[in-house]
XYZ file of C-alpha atoms in Angstrom:
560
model
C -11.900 8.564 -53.815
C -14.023 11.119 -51.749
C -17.047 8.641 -51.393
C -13.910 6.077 -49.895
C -12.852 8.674 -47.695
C -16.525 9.478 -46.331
C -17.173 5.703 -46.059
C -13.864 5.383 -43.428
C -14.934 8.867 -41.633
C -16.910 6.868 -38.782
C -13.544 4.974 -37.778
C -11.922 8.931 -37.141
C -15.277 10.356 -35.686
C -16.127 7.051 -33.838
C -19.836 7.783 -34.467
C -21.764 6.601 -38.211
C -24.574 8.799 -40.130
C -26.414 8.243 -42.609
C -24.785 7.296 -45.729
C -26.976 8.832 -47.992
C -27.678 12.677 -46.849
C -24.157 12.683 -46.446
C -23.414 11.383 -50.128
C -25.937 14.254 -51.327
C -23.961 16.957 -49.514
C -20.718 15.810 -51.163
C -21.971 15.653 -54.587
C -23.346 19.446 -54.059
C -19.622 20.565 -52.924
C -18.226 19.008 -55.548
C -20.732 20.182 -58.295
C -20.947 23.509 -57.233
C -16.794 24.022 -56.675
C -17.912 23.179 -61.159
C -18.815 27.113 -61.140
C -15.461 28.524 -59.867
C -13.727 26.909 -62.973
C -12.995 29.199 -65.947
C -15.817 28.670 -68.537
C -13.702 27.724 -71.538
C -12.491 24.688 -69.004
C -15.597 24.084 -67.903
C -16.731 23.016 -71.457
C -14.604 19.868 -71.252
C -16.498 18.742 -68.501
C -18.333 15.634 -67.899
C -19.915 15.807 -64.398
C -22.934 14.065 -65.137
C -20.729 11.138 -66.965
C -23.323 12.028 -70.821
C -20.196 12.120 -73.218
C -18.931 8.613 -71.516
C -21.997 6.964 -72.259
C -22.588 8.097 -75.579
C -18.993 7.079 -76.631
C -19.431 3.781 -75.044
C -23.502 2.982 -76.203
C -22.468 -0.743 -76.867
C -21.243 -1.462 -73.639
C -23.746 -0.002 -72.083
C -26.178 -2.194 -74.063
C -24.101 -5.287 -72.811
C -24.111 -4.306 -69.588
C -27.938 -3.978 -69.545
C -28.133 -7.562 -71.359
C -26.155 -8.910 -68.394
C -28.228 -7.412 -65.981
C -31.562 -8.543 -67.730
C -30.414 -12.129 -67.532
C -29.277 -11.602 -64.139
C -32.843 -10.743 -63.283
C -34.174 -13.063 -64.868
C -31.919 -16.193 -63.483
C -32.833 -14.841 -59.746
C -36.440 -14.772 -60.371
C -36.265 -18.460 -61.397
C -34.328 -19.079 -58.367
C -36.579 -17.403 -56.021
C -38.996 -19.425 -54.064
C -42.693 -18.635 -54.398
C -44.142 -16.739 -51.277
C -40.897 -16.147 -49.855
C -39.386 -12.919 -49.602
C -37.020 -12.211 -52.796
C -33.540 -12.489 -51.726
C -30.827 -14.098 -53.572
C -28.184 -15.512 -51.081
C -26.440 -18.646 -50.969
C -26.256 -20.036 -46.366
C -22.757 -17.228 -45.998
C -22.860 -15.631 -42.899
C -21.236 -12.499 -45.231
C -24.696 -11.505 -46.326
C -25.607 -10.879 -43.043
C -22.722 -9.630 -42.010
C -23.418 -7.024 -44.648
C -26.694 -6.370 -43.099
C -25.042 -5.445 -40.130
C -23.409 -2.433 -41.687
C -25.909 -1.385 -44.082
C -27.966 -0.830 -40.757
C -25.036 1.207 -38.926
C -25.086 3.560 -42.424
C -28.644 4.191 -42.619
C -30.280 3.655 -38.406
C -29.238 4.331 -35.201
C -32.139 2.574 -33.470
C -30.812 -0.867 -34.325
C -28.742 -3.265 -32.099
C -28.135 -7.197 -32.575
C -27.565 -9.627 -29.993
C -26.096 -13.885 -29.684
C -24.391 -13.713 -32.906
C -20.650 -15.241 -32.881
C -18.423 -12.933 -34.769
C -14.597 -13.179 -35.780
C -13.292 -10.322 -33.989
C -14.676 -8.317 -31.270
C -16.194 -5.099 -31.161
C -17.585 -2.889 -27.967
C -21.450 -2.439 -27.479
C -24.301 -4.437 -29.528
C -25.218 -1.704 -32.016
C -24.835 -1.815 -35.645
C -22.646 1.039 -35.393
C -20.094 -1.107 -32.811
C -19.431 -3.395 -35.564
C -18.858 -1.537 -38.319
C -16.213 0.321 -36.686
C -14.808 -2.932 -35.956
C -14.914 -4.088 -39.296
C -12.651 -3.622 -42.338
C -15.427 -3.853 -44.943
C -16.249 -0.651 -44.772
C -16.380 1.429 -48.519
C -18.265 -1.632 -50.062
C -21.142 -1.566 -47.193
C -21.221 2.124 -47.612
C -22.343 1.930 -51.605
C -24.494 -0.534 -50.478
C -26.190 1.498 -48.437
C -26.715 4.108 -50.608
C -29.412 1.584 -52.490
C -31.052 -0.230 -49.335
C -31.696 2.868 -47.390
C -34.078 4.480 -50.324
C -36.138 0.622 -50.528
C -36.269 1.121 -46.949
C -34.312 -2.375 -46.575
C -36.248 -4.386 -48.468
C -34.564 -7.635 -49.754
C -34.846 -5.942 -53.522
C -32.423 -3.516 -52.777
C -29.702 -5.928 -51.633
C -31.302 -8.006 -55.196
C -30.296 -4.516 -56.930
C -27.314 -3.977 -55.738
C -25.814 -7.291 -56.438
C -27.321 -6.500 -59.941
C -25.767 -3.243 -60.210
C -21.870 -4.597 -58.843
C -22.362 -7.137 -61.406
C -23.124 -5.372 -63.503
C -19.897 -2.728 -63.425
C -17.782 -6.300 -62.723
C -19.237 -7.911 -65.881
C -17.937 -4.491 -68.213
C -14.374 -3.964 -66.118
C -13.506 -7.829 -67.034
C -15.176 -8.372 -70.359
C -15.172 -4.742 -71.818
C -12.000 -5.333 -74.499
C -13.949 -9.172 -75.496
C -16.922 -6.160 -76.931
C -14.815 -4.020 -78.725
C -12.559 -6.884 -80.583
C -14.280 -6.783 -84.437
C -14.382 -10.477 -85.678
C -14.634 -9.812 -89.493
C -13.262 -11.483 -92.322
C -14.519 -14.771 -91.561
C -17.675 -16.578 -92.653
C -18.388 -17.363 -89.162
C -17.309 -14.263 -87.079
C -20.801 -13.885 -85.681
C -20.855 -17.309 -83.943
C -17.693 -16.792 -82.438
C -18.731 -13.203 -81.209
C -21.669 -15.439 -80.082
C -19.787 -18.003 -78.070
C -17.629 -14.769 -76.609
C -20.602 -13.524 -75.237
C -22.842 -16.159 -74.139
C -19.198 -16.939 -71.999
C -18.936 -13.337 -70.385
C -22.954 -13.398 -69.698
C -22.468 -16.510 -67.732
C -19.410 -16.027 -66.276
C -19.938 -18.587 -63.389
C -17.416 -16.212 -60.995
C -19.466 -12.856 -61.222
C -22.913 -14.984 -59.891
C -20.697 -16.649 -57.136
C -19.533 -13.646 -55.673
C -22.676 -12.019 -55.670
C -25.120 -15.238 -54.149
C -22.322 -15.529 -52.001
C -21.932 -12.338 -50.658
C -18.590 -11.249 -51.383
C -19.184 -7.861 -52.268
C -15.606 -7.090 -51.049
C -14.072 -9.305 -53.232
C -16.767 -8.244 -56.398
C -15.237 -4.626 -55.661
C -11.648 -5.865 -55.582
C -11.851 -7.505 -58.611
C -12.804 -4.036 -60.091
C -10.100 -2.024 -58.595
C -7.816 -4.170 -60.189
C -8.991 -4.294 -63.880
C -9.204 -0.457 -63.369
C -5.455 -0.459 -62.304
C -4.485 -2.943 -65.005
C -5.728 -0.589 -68.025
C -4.939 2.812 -66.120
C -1.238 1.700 -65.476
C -1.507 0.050 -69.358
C -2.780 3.446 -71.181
C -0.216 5.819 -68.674
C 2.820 3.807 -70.028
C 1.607 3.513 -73.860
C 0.812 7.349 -73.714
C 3.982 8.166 -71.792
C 2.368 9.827 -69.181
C 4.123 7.559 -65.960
C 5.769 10.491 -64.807
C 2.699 12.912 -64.464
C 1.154 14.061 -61.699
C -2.290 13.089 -62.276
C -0.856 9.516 -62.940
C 0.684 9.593 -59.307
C -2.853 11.109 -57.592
C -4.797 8.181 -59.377
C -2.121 5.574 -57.883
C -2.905 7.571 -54.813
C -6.245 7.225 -55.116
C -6.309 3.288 -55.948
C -4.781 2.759 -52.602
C -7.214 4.863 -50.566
C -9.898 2.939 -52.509
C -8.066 -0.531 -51.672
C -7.729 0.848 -47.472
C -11.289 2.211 -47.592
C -12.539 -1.570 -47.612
C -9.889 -4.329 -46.956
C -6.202 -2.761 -45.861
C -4.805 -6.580 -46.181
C -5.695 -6.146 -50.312
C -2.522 -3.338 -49.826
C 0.132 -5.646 -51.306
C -1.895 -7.487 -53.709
C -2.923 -3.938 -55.401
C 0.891 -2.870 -55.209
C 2.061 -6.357 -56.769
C -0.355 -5.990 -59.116
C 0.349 -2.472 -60.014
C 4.400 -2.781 -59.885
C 4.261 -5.708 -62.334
C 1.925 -4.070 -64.996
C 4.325 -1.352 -65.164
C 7.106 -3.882 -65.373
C 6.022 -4.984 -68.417
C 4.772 -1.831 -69.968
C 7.147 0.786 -69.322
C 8.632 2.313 -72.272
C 12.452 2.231 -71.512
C 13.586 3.557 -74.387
C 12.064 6.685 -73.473
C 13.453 7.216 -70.235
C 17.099 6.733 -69.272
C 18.573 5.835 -65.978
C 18.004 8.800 -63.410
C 14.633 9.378 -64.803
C 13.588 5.776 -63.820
C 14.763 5.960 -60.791
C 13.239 9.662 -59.409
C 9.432 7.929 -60.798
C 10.695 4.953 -58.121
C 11.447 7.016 -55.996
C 7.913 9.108 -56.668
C 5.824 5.965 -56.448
C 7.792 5.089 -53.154
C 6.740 8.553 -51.674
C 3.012 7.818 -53.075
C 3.105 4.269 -50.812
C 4.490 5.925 -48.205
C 2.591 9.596 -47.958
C -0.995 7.294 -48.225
C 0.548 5.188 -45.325
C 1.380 8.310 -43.219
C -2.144 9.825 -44.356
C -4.069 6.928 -42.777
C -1.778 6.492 -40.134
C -2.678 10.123 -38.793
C -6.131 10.429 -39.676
C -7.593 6.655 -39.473
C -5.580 4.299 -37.221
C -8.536 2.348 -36.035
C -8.812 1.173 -39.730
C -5.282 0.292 -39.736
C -5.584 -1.049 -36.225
C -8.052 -3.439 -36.746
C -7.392 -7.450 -35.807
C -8.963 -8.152 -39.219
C -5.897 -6.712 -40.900
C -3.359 -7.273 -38.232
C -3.961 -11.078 -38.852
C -3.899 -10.837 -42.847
C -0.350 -8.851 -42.383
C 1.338 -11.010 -39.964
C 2.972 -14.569 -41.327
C 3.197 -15.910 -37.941
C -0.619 -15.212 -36.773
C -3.138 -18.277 -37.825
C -5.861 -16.708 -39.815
C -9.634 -17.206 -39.163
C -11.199 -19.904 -41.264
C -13.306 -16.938 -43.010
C -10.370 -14.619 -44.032
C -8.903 -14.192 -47.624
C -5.094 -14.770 -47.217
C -2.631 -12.431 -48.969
C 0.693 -14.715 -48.247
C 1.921 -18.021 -49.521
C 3.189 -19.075 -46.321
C -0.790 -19.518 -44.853
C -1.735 -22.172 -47.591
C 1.310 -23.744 -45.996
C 0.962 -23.001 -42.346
C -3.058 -23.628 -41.857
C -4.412 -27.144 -43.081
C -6.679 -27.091 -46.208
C -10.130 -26.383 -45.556
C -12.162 -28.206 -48.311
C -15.077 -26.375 -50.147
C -18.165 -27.587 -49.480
C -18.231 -29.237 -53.335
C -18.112 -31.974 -55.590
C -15.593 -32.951 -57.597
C -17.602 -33.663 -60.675
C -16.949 -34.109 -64.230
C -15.753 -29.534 -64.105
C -13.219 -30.234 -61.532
C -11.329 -33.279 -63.355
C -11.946 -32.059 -67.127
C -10.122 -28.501 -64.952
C -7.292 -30.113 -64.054
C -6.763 -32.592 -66.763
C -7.398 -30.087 -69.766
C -6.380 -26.520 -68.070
C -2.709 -27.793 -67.580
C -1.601 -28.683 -70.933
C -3.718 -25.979 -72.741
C -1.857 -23.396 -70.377
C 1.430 -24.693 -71.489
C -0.017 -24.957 -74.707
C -1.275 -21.352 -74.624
C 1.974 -20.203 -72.920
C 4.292 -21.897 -75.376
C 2.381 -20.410 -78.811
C 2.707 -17.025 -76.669
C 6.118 -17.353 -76.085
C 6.286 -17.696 -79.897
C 4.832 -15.282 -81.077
C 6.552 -12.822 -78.830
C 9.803 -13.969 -79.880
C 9.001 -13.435 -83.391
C 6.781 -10.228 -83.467
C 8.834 -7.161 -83.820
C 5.915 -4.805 -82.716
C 6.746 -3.159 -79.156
C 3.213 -2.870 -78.249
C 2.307 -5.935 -79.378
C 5.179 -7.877 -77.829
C 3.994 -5.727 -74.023
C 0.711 -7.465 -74.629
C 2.092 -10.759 -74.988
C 4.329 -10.245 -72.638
C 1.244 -9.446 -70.260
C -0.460 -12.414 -71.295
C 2.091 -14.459 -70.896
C 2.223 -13.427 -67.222
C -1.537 -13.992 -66.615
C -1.456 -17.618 -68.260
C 1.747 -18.381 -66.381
C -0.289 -17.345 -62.646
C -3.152 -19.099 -63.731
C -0.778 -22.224 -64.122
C 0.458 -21.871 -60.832
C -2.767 -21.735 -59.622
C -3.527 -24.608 -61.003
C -0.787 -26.583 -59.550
C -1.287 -25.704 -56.433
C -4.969 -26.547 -56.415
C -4.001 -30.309 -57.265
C -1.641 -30.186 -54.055
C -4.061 -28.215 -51.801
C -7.548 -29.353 -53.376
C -10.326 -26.803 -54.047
C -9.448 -24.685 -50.622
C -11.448 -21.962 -49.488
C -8.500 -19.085 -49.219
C -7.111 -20.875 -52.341
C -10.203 -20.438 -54.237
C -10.275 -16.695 -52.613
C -6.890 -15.892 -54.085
C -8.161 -16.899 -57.735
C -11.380 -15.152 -57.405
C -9.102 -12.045 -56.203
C -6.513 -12.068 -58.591
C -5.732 -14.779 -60.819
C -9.493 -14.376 -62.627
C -9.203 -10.803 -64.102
C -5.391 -11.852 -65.214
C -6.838 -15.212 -66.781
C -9.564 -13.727 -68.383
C -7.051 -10.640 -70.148
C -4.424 -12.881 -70.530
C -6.833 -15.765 -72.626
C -8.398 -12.888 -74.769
C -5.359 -12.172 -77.242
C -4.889 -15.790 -77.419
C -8.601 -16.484 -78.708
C -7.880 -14.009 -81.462
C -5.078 -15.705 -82.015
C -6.430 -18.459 -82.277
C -9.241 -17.672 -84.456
C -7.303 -16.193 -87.038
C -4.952 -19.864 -86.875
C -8.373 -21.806 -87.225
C -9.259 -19.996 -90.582
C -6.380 -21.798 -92.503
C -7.090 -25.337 -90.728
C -9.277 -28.087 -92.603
C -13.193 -27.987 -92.096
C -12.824 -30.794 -89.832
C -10.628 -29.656 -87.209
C -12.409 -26.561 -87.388
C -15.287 -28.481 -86.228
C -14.141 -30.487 -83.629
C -12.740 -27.084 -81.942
C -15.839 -25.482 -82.456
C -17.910 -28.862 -80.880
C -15.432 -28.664 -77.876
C -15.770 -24.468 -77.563
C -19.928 -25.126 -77.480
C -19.649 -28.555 -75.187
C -17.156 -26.080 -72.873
C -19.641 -23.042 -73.172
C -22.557 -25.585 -71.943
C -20.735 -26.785 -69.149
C -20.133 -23.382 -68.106
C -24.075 -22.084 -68.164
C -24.317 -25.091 -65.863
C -22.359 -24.387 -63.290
C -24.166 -20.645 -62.860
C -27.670 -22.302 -63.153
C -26.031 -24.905 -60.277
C -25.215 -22.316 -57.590
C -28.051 -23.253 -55.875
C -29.257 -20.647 -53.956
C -31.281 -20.915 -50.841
C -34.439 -19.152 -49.550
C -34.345 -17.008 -46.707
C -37.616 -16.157 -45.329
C -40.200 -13.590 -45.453
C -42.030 -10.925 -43.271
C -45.603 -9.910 -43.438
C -46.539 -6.667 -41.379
C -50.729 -6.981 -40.776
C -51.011 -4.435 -37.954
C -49.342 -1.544 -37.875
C -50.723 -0.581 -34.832
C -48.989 -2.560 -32.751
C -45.643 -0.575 -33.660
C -46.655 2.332 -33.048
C -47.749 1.717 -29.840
C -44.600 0.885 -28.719
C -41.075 2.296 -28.208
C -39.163 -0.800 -28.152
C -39.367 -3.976 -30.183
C -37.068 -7.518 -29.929
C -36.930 -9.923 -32.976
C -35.667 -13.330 -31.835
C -34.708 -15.799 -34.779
C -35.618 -18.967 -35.630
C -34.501 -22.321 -34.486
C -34.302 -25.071 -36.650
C -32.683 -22.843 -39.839
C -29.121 -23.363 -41.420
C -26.293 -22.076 -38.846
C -25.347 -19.191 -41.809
C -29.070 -17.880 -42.101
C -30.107 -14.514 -40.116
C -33.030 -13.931 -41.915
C -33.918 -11.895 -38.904
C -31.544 -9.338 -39.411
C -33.417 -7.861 -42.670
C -36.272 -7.774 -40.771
C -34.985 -5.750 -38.122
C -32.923 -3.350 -40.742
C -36.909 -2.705 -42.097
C -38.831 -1.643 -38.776
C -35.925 0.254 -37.721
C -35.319 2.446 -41.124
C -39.541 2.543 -41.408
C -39.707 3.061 -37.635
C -37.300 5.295 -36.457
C -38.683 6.149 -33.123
C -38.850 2.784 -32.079
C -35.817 0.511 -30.290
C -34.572 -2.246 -32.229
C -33.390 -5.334 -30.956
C -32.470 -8.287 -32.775
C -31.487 -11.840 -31.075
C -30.348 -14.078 -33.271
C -30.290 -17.197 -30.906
C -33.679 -17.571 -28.560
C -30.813 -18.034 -25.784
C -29.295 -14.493 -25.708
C -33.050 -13.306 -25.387
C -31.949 -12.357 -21.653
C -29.047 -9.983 -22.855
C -31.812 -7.670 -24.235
C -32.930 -5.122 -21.657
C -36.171 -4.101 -22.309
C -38.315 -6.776 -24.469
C -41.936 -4.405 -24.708
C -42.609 -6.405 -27.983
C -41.118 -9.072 -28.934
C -41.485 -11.051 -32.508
C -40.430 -15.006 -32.613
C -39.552 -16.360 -35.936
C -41.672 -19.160 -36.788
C -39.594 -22.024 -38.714
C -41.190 -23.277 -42.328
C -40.001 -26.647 -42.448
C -38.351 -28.200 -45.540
C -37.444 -31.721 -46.918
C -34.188 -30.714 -46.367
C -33.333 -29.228 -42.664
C -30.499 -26.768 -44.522
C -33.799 -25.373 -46.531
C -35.655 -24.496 -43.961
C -37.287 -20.942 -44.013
C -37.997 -18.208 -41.178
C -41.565 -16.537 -41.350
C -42.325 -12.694 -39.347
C -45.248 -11.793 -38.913
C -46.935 -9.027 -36.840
């Protein structure tokens, strides 16, 4: 929560710094406030996080697989003398750029780009503060501004987000022990080779949604934090209420409209795991009334100290039913897959999409129906909360499902499930897969097969469509005379022509002369047009265009 809360200061201060110095002097106050605690408390500390990863050495050995293979897929993707960057044609990425430049320079300003909202002035400070996406650009930053903006440390830090999003999702698939069975260790196989190639984590990441990749982990965090506070009976405690606290601040530091969705999310977990028989009436109604007061206090605490994040159009258009949403804005509401006409994804419908909607269907009313089932006969509290909760996320995911037959693959639709319905599908099929595994045992050799043979066919598929994302190159930069920048106090970097409309390969350049250059100017132009809005042009640096059998492919060389 503090690094949330230093990531939103700019939009009270009006003014940005640099992300990192200011990161080091937080972790200093809060390690050395470590010394005014009592000694025999200070035992039980784990500042440095050692105890954590000793208790958790398997995951951590997971986590490192994932981010091996991660590695290596983006070095087969990466196009030989090109720089090394990993992005799919999503104006996001540079978006991204943007604010990872207002966090680390203040030399840098951009020019002719067409943005979604407005913001006052050309620097890269201007549009952060117009911009929601603040919290996730700030731990960006923190890894581009040490590689001095290099396209590795944008490579890294998808690595490193993927890497947390691959252990919040798959951590409980790990710790499940599949013993007992002759062939445990090929279905522990087939788990993993799943999780490791979970098609979602690489499409947020080559596509740039590092808001959404960072969503998606503030949710399984809720999920398990409101699951072990209602198990352990600690709803009522305080700490409970400062980490709900907390969650929100997280969820405002970086998209406000994700408010509800978090809530929802939060509200229904509890739902289904709160221990009534503990509790009687007034006592369930003063923690409603406590959570209430949480909502509200967090509302009141950015409403005082951070109303430009509150007041920007970015979230006053997510909030409002009657306001038509941009075409590159993740809807919150049912009533704008109604209101705004479906906006087909740019793909296929190949042999995934129909074996999705023909097959997902009746195995989630399959799946929901042996669920149901079992809950009705299992006399175990817990167990029957778990079902319970996997009922729920099988029962979403069918919705889902229904509505993508009536709206087609839609890009807010497909938003949503990245959002939400994914981390509920993927905790909600896990107790059904043991479930189903333990079934299997007693069936014939035969239909063990054939599941098996569909499981691998299904697992194949599913490499496929990571290895399919198709990632495009970018450009590079090549810097043979040094002299010339230092010769100079301002410099202007005009884009190319002939690239894809979503590339701004130019950007990255920029974000590297000004962070390596500090005393020089920084102008970047994006369209050759806007040239003129740029006041002083001392040097200027045209992109030359590396032409491609395919216009979409074309690259953008720098060179000085």
């Amino acid at each position: 929560m503090p690094l949330a809360i230093v990531s939103i200061a700019p939009a009270a201060l009006n003014f940005c710094f640099n992300s990192l110095l200011v990161t080091i002097l937080l972790e200093a106050v809060i390690i050395s406030t470590a010394f005014f605690i009592p000694s025999n408390l200070r035992k039980n500390l784990d500042i440095l996080g050692i105890k954590v990863i000793r208790n958790n050495l398997s995951l951590l050995f997971y986590a490192s697989l994932w981010c091996l293979f991660f590695a290596l897929w983006a070095t087969i993707n990466h196009q030989q003398s090109l720089d090394r960057m990993i992005s799919n044609t999503n104006p996001d990425m540079w978006a991204y750029v943007r604010r990872f430049a207002a966090m680390t320079t203040d030399n840098l300003s951009f020019y002719g780009g067409s943005d979604s909202f407005s913001f006052d002035g050309n620097s890269a400070c201007a549009f952060l503060l117009g911009s929601p996406k603040k919290f996730s650009s700030f731990l960006g930053s923190l890894i581009v501004y040490p590689l001095r903006g290099s396209s590795l440390s944008i490579a890294i830090f998808q690595g490193m987000l993927g890497g947390i999003l691959f252990l919040c999702l798959f951590k409980e698939w790990f710790e499940v022990r599949l013993s007992g069975t002759n062939n445990s260790w090929l279905s522990k196989s087939i788990l993993l080779t799943w999780a490791l190639f979970a098609p979602a984590i690489y499409w947020l990441l080559v596509s740039a949604y590092f808001s959404n990749a960072l969503f998606l982990i503030i949710v399984c965090l809720t999920l398990r934090q409101v699951r072990t506070a209602a198990i352990s009976l600690q709803i009522d405690r305080v700490e409970n209420f400062i980490c709900f606290f907390s969650i929100l601040v997280i969820v405002l530091a970086f998209y406000p409209a994700f408010i509800p969705v978090i809530v929802f999310t939060y509200g229904t977990t509890l739902l289904i795991y709160f221990p009534r028989k503990n509790y009687d009436k007034d006592i369930i109604i003063k923690i409603i009334f406590k959570f209430s007061a949480v909502i509200i206090a967090c509302g009141a605490f950015f409403y005082l100290l951070f109303p430009s994040q509150l007041g920007l159009y970015e979230v006053h258009k997510s909030l409002n039913l009657l306001d038509r949403h941009g075409s590159n804005f993740v809807p919150l509401n049912p009533w704008s897959l109604l209101q705004e006409k479906p906006k087909p994804m740019p793909l296929m419908r190949d042999f995934g999409w129909y074996i999705n909607i023909i097959i997902s269907l009746p195995f989630c009313f399959f799946v929901g129906r042996k669920i149901w089932q079992q809950y009705q006969k299992n006399t175990n509290s817990l167990m029957k909360q778990n079902l319970l909760a996997a009922l729920a996320g099988i029962g979403l995911y069918g919705g889902y499902l229904l509505a993508f037959i009536a709206l087609e693959h839609t890009y807010r639709l497909m938003k949503i499930a990245i959002s939400l319905v994914y981390p509920l599908a993927i905790f909600g099929l896990l107790p059904f897969i043991l479930w189903s595994r333990q079934k299997l045992s007693l069936k014939s050799a035969a239909f063990r097969n054939g599941v098996l043979i569909l499981a691998i066919a299904h697992t194949i598929f599913h490499i496929y469509k990571v290895l399919d994302l198709r990632p495009y190159p970018a450009g590079n930069f090549i810097v043979s005379d040094k002299s010339q920048l230092e010769a100079v106090e301002n410099i202007t970097i005009v884009g190319c022509k002939d690239v894809h409309a979503s590339q701004f390969y130019q950007r990255l350049v920029g974000l590297q002369i000004a962070i390596n250059y500090p005393q020089l100017q920084v102008s970047v132009v994006d369209k050759p047009q806007a040239l003129n809005q740029v006041n002083t042009k001392e040097l200027v640096i045209y992109g030359e265009t590396v032409p491609d059998k395919r216009v979409q492919r074309n690259t953008c060389h720098f060179s000085l």
